[in-house]
Coordinates of C-alpha atoms in Angstrom, one line a residue:
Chain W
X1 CA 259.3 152.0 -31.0
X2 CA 257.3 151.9 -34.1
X3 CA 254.9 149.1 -33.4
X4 CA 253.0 148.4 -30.4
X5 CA 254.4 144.6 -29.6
X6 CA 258.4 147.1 -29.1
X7 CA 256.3 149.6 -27.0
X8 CA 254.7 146.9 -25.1
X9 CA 257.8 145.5 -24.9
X10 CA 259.5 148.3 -23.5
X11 CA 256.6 149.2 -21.1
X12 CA 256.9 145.5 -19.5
X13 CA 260.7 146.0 -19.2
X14 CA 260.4 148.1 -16.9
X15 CA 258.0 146.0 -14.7
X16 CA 259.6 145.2 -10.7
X17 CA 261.2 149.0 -10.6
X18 CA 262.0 150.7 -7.5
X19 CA 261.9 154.2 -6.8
X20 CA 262.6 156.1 -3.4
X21 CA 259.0 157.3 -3.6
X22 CA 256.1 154.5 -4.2
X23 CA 253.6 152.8 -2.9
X24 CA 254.4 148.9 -1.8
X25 CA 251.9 146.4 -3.5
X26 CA 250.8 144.0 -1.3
X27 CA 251.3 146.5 1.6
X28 CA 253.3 143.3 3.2
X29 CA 255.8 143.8 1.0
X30 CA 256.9 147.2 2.4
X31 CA 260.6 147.5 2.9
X32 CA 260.0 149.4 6.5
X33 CA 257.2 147.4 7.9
X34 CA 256.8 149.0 11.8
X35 CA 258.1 147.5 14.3
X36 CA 256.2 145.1 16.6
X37 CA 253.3 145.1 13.3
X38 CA 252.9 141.8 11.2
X39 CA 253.9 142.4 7.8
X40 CA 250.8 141.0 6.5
X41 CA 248.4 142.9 8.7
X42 CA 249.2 146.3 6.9
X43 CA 246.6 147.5 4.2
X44 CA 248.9 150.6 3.1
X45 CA 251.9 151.1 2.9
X46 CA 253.5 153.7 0.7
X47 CA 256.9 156.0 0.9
X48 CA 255.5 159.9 -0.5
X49 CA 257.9 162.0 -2.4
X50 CA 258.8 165.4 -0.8
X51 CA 256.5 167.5 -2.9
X52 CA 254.0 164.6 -3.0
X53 CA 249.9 163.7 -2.1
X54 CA 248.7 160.9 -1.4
X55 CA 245.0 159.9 -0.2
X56 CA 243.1 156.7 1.1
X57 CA 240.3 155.5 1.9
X58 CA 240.7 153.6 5.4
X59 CA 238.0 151.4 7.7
X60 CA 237.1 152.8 11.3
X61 CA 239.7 150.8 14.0
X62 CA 242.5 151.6 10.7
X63 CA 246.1 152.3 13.0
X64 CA 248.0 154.8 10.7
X65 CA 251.8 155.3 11.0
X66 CA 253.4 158.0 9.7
X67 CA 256.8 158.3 9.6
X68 CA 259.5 161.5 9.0
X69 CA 263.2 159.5 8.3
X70 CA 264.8 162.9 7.5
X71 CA 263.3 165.2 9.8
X72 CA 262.7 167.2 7.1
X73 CA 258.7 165.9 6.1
X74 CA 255.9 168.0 6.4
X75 CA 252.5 166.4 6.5
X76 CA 249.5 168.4 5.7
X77 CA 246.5 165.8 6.8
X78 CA 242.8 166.8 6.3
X79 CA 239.9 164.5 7.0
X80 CA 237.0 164.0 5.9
X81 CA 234.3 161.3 6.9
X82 CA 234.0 158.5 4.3
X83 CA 230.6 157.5 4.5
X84 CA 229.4 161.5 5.0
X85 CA 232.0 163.4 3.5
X86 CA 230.2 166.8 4.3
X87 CA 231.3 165.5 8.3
X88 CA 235.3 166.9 7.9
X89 CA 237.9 168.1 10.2
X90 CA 236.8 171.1 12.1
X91 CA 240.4 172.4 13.4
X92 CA 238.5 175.2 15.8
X93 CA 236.5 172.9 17.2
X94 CA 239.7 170.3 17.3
X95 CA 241.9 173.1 19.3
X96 CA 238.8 174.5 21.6
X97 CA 236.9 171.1 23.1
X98 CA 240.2 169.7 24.4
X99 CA 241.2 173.3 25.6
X100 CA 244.9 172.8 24.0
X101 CA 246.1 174.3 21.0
X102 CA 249.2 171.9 20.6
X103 CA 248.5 168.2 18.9
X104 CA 250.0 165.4 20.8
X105 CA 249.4 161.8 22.1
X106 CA 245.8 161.4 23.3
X107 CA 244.8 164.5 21.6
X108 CA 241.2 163.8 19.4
X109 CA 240.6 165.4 15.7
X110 CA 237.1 166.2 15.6
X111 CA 234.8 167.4 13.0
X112 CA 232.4 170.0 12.9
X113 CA 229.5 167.4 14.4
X114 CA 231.1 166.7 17.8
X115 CA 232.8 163.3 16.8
X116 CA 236.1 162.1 16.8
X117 CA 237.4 161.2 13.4
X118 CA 240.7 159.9 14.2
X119 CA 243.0 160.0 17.9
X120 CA 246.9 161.1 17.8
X121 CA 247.8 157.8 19.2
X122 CA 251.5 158.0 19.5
X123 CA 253.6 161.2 19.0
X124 CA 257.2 161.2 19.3
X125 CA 258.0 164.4 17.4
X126 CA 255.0 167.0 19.2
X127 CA 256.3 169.5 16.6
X128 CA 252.9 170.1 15.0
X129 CA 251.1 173.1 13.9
X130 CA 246.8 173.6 14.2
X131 CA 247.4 177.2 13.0
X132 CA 248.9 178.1 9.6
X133 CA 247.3 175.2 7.5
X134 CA 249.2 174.6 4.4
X135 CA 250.3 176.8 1.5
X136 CA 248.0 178.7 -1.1
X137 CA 249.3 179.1 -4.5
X138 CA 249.5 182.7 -3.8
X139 CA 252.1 181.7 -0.4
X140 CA 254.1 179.4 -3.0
X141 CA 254.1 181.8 -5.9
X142 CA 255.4 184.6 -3.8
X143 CA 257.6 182.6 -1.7
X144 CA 259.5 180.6 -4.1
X145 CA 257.7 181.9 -7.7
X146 CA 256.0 179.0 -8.2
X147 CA 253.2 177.1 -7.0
X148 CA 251.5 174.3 -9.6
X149 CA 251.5 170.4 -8.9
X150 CA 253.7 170.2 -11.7
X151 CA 256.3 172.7 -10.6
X152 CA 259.3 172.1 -8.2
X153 CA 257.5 174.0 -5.7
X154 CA 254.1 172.8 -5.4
X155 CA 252.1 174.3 -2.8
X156 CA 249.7 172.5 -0.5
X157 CA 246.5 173.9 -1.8
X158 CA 247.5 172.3 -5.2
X159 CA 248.1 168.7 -3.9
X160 CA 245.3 168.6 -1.5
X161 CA 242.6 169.9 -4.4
X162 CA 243.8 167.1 -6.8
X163 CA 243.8 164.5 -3.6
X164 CA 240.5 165.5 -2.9
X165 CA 239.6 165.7 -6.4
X166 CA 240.6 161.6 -6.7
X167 CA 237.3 161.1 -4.2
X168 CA 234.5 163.0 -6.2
X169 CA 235.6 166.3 -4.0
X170 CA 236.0 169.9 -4.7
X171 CA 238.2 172.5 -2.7
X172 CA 234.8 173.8 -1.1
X173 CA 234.8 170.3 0.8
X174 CA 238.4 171.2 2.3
X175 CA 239.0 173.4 5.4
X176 CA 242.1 174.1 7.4
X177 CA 243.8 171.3 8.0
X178 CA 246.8 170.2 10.2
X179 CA 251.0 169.8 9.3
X180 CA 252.4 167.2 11.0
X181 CA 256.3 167.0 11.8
X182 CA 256.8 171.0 11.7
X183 CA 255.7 172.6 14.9
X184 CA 254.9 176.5 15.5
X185 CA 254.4 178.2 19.0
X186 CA 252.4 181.3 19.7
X187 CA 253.6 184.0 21.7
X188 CA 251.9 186.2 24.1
X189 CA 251.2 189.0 22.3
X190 CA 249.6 186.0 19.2
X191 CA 252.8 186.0 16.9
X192 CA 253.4 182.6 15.2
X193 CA 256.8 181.6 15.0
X194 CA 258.6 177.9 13.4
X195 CA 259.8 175.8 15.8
X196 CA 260.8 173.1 12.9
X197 CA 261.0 169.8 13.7
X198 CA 261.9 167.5 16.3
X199 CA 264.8 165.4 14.1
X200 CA 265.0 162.6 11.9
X201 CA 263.1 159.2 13.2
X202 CA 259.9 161.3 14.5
X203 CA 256.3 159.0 14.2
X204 CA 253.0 160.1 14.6
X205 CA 250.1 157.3 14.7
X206 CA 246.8 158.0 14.4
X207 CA 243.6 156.0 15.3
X208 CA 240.4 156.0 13.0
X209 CA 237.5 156.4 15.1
X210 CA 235.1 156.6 11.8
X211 CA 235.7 155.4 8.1
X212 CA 237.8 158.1 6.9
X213 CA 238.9 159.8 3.7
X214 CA 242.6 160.4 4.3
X215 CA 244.2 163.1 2.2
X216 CA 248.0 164.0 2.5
X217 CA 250.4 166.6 0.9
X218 CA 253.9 166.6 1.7
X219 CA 255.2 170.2 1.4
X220 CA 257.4 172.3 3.3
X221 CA 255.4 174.8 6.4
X222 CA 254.1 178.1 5.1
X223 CA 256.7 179.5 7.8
X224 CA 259.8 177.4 7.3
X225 CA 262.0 180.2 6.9
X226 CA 264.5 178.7 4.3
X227 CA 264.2 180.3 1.2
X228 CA 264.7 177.0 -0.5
X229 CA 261.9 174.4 -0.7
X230 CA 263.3 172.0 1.8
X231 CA 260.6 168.9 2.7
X232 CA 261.8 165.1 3.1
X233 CA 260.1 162.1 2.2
X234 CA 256.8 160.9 4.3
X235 CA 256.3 157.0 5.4
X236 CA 253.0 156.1 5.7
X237 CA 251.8 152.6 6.9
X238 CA 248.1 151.3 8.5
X239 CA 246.9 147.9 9.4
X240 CA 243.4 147.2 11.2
X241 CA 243.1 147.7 14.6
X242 CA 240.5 149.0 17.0
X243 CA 238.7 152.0 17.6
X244 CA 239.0 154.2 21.1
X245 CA 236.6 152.1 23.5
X246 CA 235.5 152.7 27.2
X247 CA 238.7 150.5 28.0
X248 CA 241.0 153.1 26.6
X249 CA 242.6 156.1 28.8
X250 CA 241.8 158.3 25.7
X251 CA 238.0 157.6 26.4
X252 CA 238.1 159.2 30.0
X253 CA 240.9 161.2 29.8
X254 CA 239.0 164.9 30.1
X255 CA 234.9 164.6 30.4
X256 CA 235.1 166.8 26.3
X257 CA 235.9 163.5 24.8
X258 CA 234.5 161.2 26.9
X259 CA 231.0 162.3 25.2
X260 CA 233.0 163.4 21.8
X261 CA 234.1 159.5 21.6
X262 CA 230.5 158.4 23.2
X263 CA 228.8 160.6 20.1
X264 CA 231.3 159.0 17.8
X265 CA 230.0 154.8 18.8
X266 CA 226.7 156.0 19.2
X267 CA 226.3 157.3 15.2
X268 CA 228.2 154.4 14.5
X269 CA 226.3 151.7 16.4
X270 CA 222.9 153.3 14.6
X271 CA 224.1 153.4 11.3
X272 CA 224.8 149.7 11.5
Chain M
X1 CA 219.1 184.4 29.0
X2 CA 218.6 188.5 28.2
X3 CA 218.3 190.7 31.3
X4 CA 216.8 194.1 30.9
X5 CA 218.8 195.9 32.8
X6 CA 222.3 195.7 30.1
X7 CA 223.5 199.2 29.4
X8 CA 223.2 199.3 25.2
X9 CA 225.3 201.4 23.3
X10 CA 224.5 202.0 19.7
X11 CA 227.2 204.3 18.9
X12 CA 227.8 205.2 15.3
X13 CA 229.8 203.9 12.0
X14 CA 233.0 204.5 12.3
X15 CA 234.2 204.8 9.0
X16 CA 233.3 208.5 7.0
X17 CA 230.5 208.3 4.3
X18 CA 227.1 207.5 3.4
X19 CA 225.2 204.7 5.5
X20 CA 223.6 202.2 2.9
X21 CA 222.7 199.7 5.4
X22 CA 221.9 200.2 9.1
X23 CA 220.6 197.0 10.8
X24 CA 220.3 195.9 14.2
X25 CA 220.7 192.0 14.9
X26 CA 218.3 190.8 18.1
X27 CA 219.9 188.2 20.8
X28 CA 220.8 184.6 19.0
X29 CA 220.0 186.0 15.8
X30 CA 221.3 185.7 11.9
X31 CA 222.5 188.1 9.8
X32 CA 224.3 188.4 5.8
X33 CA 224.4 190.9 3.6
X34 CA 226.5 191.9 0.4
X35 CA 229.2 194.3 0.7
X36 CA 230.5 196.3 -2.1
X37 CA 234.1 196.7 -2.9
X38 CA 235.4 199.8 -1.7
X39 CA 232.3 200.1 1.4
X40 CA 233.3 199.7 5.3
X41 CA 231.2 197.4 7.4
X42 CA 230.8 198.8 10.6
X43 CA 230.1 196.2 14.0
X44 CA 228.9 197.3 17.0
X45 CA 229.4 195.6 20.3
X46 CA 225.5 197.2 21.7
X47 CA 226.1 195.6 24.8
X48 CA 229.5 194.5 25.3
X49 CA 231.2 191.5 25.0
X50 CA 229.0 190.1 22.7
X51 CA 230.6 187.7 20.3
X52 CA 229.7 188.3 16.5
X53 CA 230.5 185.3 15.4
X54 CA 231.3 186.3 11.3
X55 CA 231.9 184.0 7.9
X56 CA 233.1 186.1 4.7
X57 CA 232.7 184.8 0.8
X58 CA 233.3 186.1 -2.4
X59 CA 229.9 187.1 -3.8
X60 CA 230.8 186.0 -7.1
X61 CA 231.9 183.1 -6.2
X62 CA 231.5 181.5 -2.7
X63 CA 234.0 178.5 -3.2
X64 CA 236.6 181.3 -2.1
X65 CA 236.2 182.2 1.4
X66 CA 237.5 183.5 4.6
X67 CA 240.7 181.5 6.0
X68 CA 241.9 181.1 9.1
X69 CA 244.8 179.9 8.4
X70 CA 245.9 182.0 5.3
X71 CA 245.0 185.5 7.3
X72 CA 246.9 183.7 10.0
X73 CA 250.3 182.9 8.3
X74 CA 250.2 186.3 5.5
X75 CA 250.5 188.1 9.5
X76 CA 252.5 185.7 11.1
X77 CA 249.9 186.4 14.6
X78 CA 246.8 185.1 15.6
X79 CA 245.1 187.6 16.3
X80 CA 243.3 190.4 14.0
X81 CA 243.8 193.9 14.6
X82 CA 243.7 197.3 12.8
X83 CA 245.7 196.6 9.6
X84 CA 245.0 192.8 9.4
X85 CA 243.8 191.4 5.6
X86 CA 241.3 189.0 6.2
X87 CA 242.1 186.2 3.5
X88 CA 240.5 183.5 1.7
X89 CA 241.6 180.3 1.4
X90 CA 243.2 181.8 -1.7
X91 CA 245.3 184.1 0.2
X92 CA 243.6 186.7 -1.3
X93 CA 242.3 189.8 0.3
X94 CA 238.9 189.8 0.9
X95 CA 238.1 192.7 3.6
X96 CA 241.1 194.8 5.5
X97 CA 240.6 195.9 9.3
X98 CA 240.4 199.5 8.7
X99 CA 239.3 200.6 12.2
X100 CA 239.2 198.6 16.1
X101 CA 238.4 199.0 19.3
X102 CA 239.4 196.5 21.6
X103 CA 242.9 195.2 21.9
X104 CA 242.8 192.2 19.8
X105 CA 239.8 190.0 18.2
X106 CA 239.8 186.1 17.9
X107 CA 240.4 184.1 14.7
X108 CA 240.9 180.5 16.3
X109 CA 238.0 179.8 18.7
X110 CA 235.4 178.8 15.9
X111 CA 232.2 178.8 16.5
X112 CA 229.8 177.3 18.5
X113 CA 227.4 174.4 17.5
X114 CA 224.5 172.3 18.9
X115 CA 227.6 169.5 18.3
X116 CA 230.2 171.2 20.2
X117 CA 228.3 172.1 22.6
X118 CA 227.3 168.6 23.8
X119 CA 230.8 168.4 24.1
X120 CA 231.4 171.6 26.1
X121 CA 228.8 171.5 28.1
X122 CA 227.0 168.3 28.3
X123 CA 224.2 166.3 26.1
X124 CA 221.6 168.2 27.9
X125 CA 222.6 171.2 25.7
X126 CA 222.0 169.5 22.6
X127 CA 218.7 171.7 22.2
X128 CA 220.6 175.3 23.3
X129 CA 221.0 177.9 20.3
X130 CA 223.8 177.7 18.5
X131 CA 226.3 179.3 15.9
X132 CA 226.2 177.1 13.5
X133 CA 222.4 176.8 13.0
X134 CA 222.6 180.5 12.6
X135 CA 225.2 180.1 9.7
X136 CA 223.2 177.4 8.1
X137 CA 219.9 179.0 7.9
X138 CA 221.2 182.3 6.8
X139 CA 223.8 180.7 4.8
X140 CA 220.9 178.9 2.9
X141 CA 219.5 181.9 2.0
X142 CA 222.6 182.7 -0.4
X143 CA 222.4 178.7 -1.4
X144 CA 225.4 177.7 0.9
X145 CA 225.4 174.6 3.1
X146 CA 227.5 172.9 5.7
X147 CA 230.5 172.1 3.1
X148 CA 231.1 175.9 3.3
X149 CA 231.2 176.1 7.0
X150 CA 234.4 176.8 7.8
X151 CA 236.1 178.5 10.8
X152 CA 235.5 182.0 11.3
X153 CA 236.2 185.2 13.3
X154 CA 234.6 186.6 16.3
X155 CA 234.5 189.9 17.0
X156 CA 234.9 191.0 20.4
X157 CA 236.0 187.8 21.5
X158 CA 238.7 186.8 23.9
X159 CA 240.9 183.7 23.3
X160 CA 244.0 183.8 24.5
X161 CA 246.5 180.6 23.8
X162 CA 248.9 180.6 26.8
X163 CA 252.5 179.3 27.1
X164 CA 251.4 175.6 27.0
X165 CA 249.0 175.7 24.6
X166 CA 246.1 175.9 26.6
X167 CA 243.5 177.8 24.7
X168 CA 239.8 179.0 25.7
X169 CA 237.2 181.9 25.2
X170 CA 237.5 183.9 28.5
X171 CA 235.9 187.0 30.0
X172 CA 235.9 189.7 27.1
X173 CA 237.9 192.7 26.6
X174 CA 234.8 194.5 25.1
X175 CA 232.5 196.9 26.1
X176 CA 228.8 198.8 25.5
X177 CA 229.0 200.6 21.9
X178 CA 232.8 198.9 21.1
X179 CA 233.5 198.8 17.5
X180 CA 235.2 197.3 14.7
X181 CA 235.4 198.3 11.0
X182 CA 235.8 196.2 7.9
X183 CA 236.7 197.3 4.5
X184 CA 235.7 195.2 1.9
X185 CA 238.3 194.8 -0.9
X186 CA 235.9 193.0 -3.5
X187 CA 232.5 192.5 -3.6
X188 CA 231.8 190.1 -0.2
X189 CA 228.9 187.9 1.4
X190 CA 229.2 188.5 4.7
X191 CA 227.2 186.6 7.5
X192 CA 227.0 186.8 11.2
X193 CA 225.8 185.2 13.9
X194 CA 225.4 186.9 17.2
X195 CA 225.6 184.7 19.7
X196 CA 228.0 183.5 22.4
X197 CA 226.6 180.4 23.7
X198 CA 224.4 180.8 26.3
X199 CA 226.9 178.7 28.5
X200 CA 229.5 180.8 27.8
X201 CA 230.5 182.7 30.7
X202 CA 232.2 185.4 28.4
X203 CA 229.2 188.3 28.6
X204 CA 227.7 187.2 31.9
X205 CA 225.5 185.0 29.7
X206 CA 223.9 187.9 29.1
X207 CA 223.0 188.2 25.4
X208 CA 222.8 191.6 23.8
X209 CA 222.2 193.2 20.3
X210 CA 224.6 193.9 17.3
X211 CA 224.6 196.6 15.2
X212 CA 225.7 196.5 11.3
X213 CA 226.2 199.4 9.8
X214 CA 227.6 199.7 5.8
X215 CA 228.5 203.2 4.9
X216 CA 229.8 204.2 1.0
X217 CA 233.4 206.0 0.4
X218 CA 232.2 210.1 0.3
X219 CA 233.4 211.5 -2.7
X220 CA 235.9 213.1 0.0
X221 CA 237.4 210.1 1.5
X222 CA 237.7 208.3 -1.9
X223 CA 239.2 212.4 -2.7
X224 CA 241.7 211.7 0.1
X225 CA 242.7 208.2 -0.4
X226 CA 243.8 208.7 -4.0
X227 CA 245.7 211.5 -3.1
X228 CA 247.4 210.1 0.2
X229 CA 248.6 207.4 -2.9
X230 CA 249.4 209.5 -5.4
X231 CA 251.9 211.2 -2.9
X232 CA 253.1 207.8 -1.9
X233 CA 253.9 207.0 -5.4
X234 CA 255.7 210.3 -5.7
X235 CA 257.8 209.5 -2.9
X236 CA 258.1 205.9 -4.2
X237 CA 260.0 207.0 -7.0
X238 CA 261.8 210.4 -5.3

């Protein structure tokens, strides 16, 4: 490889690859379009590696699928609002105005300026976790001895801060987030324990009620118990669809997100 | 919202040593100040069931802060009690609960905002007090802003998450004069806002003062500590 035409070459050799874990380019092309969506309506559609981030950019109405095929993914989602990133997920305020601390269908994520940035649409797995957030370096590092992006073991905090990093953002615009796919339950007396996850084939959709900044680490739970670091690969697909209206049994289902969803249009409607 | 006739207990620190701060925070009203490493931050409840609604931060460097989350998992529980390490989104130490009076305090209700509340309560309470102006006006005093608003602790607050999941801020399990201590293990920014929402059934809506007291290590606790380690360390190695 001692002149550039044998390292371009080599370099367009290797052009039309396919690895397990990749994004699909056009998002039609994906090999595991959802069912019942048409292939060319999809605007993303990636497979992420166990141990992997990945982070878009989608439009309000954006329908966004993710799937666990082993039931061994792990999907540490924070939000942030694209057009206002300093509006983010605010997971107290997420647990407290629906008065439920366990993420299922119908269930809105809010951020910190009573809005709904994105409604669990579908859930077939309701093995989710609004506690423990995702792993420091410090959790990693003690856990299995190592935490960095580059290791075997990276930890959450390390693929959310370079996710974030991709949009302009620092860690001090990240606060707890959410895992999908691995659920914990508290007890009485406020011990947290892993209730794992629901199996392989498990889906989770998500609406976006606002233009949102999607960032995505999959890593195994800070509690998963194994000693090794176990996580599967993470399906993600979106196409456009529609926001939560006044037609939608999310938009009356409690009077909290009637007005949540009502403060969401109206900021919308006025920013134009 | 304040009636007159509360009974106020002012009570005392409740960690040994000098008192280098002693400051009493009105109804709805702000409150920060730098701890040093080593000194114990003592809260009191004046007036029971208040909530103290409480950010923490490096000093040195504010991008590390109090997390939920990481304080959660490090205990495996939800709840903070004597013994907890509050952490930072590092998973590092920042204060340890060194002293408390009530059976459990809350780490997962948040706080409350002008936002929220129009949630919670209806639009008409868009113009009510609220946590987070508190947080942002004193946090701009140390040049933070709403990117560093995360959620927080409240002391002497009840939130219990029931079988189902179901999850709210209930009657309190406070009382005049109760306390909690905090120990800070570096240098900390600490701010507080004490306020339940006036809506918020949990104190009667009756809000009442807070009282922050910092006291230094005496010579003879710091005396006593290094001993009670030294022996440890003996019988580490016996």
């Amino acid at each position: 490889m001692d002149t550039v035409f044998a390292a371009r070459q080599d370099a367009r050799a290797q052009d039309g690859g396919i690895a397990e874990a990749m994004p699909y380019l056009p998002a039609a092309s994906s090999p595991f379009v959802p069912d019942g969506v048409p292939a060319e309506a999809l605007t993303w559609a990636e497979a992420v590696a166990p141990g992997g981030y990945t982070h878009r950019v989608v439009a309000r109405g954006t329908r966004i699928r993710l799937d666990d095929p082993t039931g061994e993914a792990c999907a540490h989602l924070f939000l942030l609002r694209a057009d206002a990133p300093h509006e983010r997920l605010n997971v107290a305020d997420t647990v407290k105005i629906p008065w439920q601390a366990y993420l299922g269908a119908g269930h809105p994520l809010l951020s910190g300026d009573g809005r709904v940035l994105a409604t669990i649409a579908v859930d077939t797995s309701t093995r989710h976790d609004a506690f423990c957030g995702t792993s420091s370096d410090a959790w990693n590092t003690a856990k299995y001895g190592d935490a960095r992006a580059e290791s075997p073991t990276p930890s959450g905090q390390s693929l959310l801060t370079l996710a974030a990093a991709k949009h302009g953002l620092t860690w001090r615009d990240l606060g707890p987030g959410i895992s999908l796919f691995q659920g914990v339950q508290v007890e009485a007396d406020g011990a947290v324990s892993w209730r794992g996850s629901a199996g392989a084939g498990a889906a989770v959709e998500l609406v976006a009620e606002l233009p949102l900044i999607v960032l995505i680490a999959d890593v195994p739970h800070p509690l998963d118990p194994r000693a090794q670091y176990v996580v599967g690969p993470l399906r993600v697909h979106a196409w456009r669809s529609t926001p939560t209206g006044p037609g939608d049994p999310a938009f009356t289902s409690s009077p909290e997100r009637t007005r949540a969803y009502l403060n969401t249009i109206d900021d919308v409607e006025a920013r134009g | 919202m304040m009636t007159t006739d509360s009974v106020l207990d002012w009570s005392s620190p409740l960690a040994d040593g000098e008192i280098v701060r002693d400051d009493r925070v009105a109804p709805r009203a702000s409150w920060s100040a730098v701890v040093p490493a080593g000194h114990v931050l003592t809260i009191v409840d004046v007036g029971g069931n208040q909530s103290a609604d409480c950010l923490i931060f490096d000093a040195a460097d504010p991008a590390e802060r109090y997390s939920v989350p990481d304080t959660i998992t490090w205990q495996g529980n939800v709840y903070v009690r004597t013994g907890t390490v509050l952490r930072s989104n590092l998973g590092s130490p920042l204060m340890t609960v060194v002293g408390n009076e009530i059976d459990r305090q809350d780490t997962i209700g948040g706080a409350c905002s002008k936002e929220s509340n129009t949630l919670r309560y209806g639009h008409h309470t868009a113009f009510h007090h609220a946590c987070r102006e508190n947080f942002l006006l004193e946090g701009a005093k140390h040049g933070l802003g709403a990117r560093d608003l995360v959620s927080n602790l409240n002391w002497f607050m009840n939130v219990p998450v029931e079988a189902d999941g179901s999850l709210g801020i209930v009657d309190g399990m406070s009382a005049p004069g109760k306390r909690v201590a905090l120990r800070a293990e570096r240098e900390v920014l600490v701010v507080v806002s004490n306020c339940p929402q006036m809506n918020n059934p949990c104190n009667a809506f009756d809000c009442t003062p807070l009282r922050m007291i910092v006291t230094a290590p005496s010579a003879r606790t710091v005396e006593a500590a290094q001993t009670a380690e030294a022996v440890e360390a003996v019988e580490a190695t016996a």
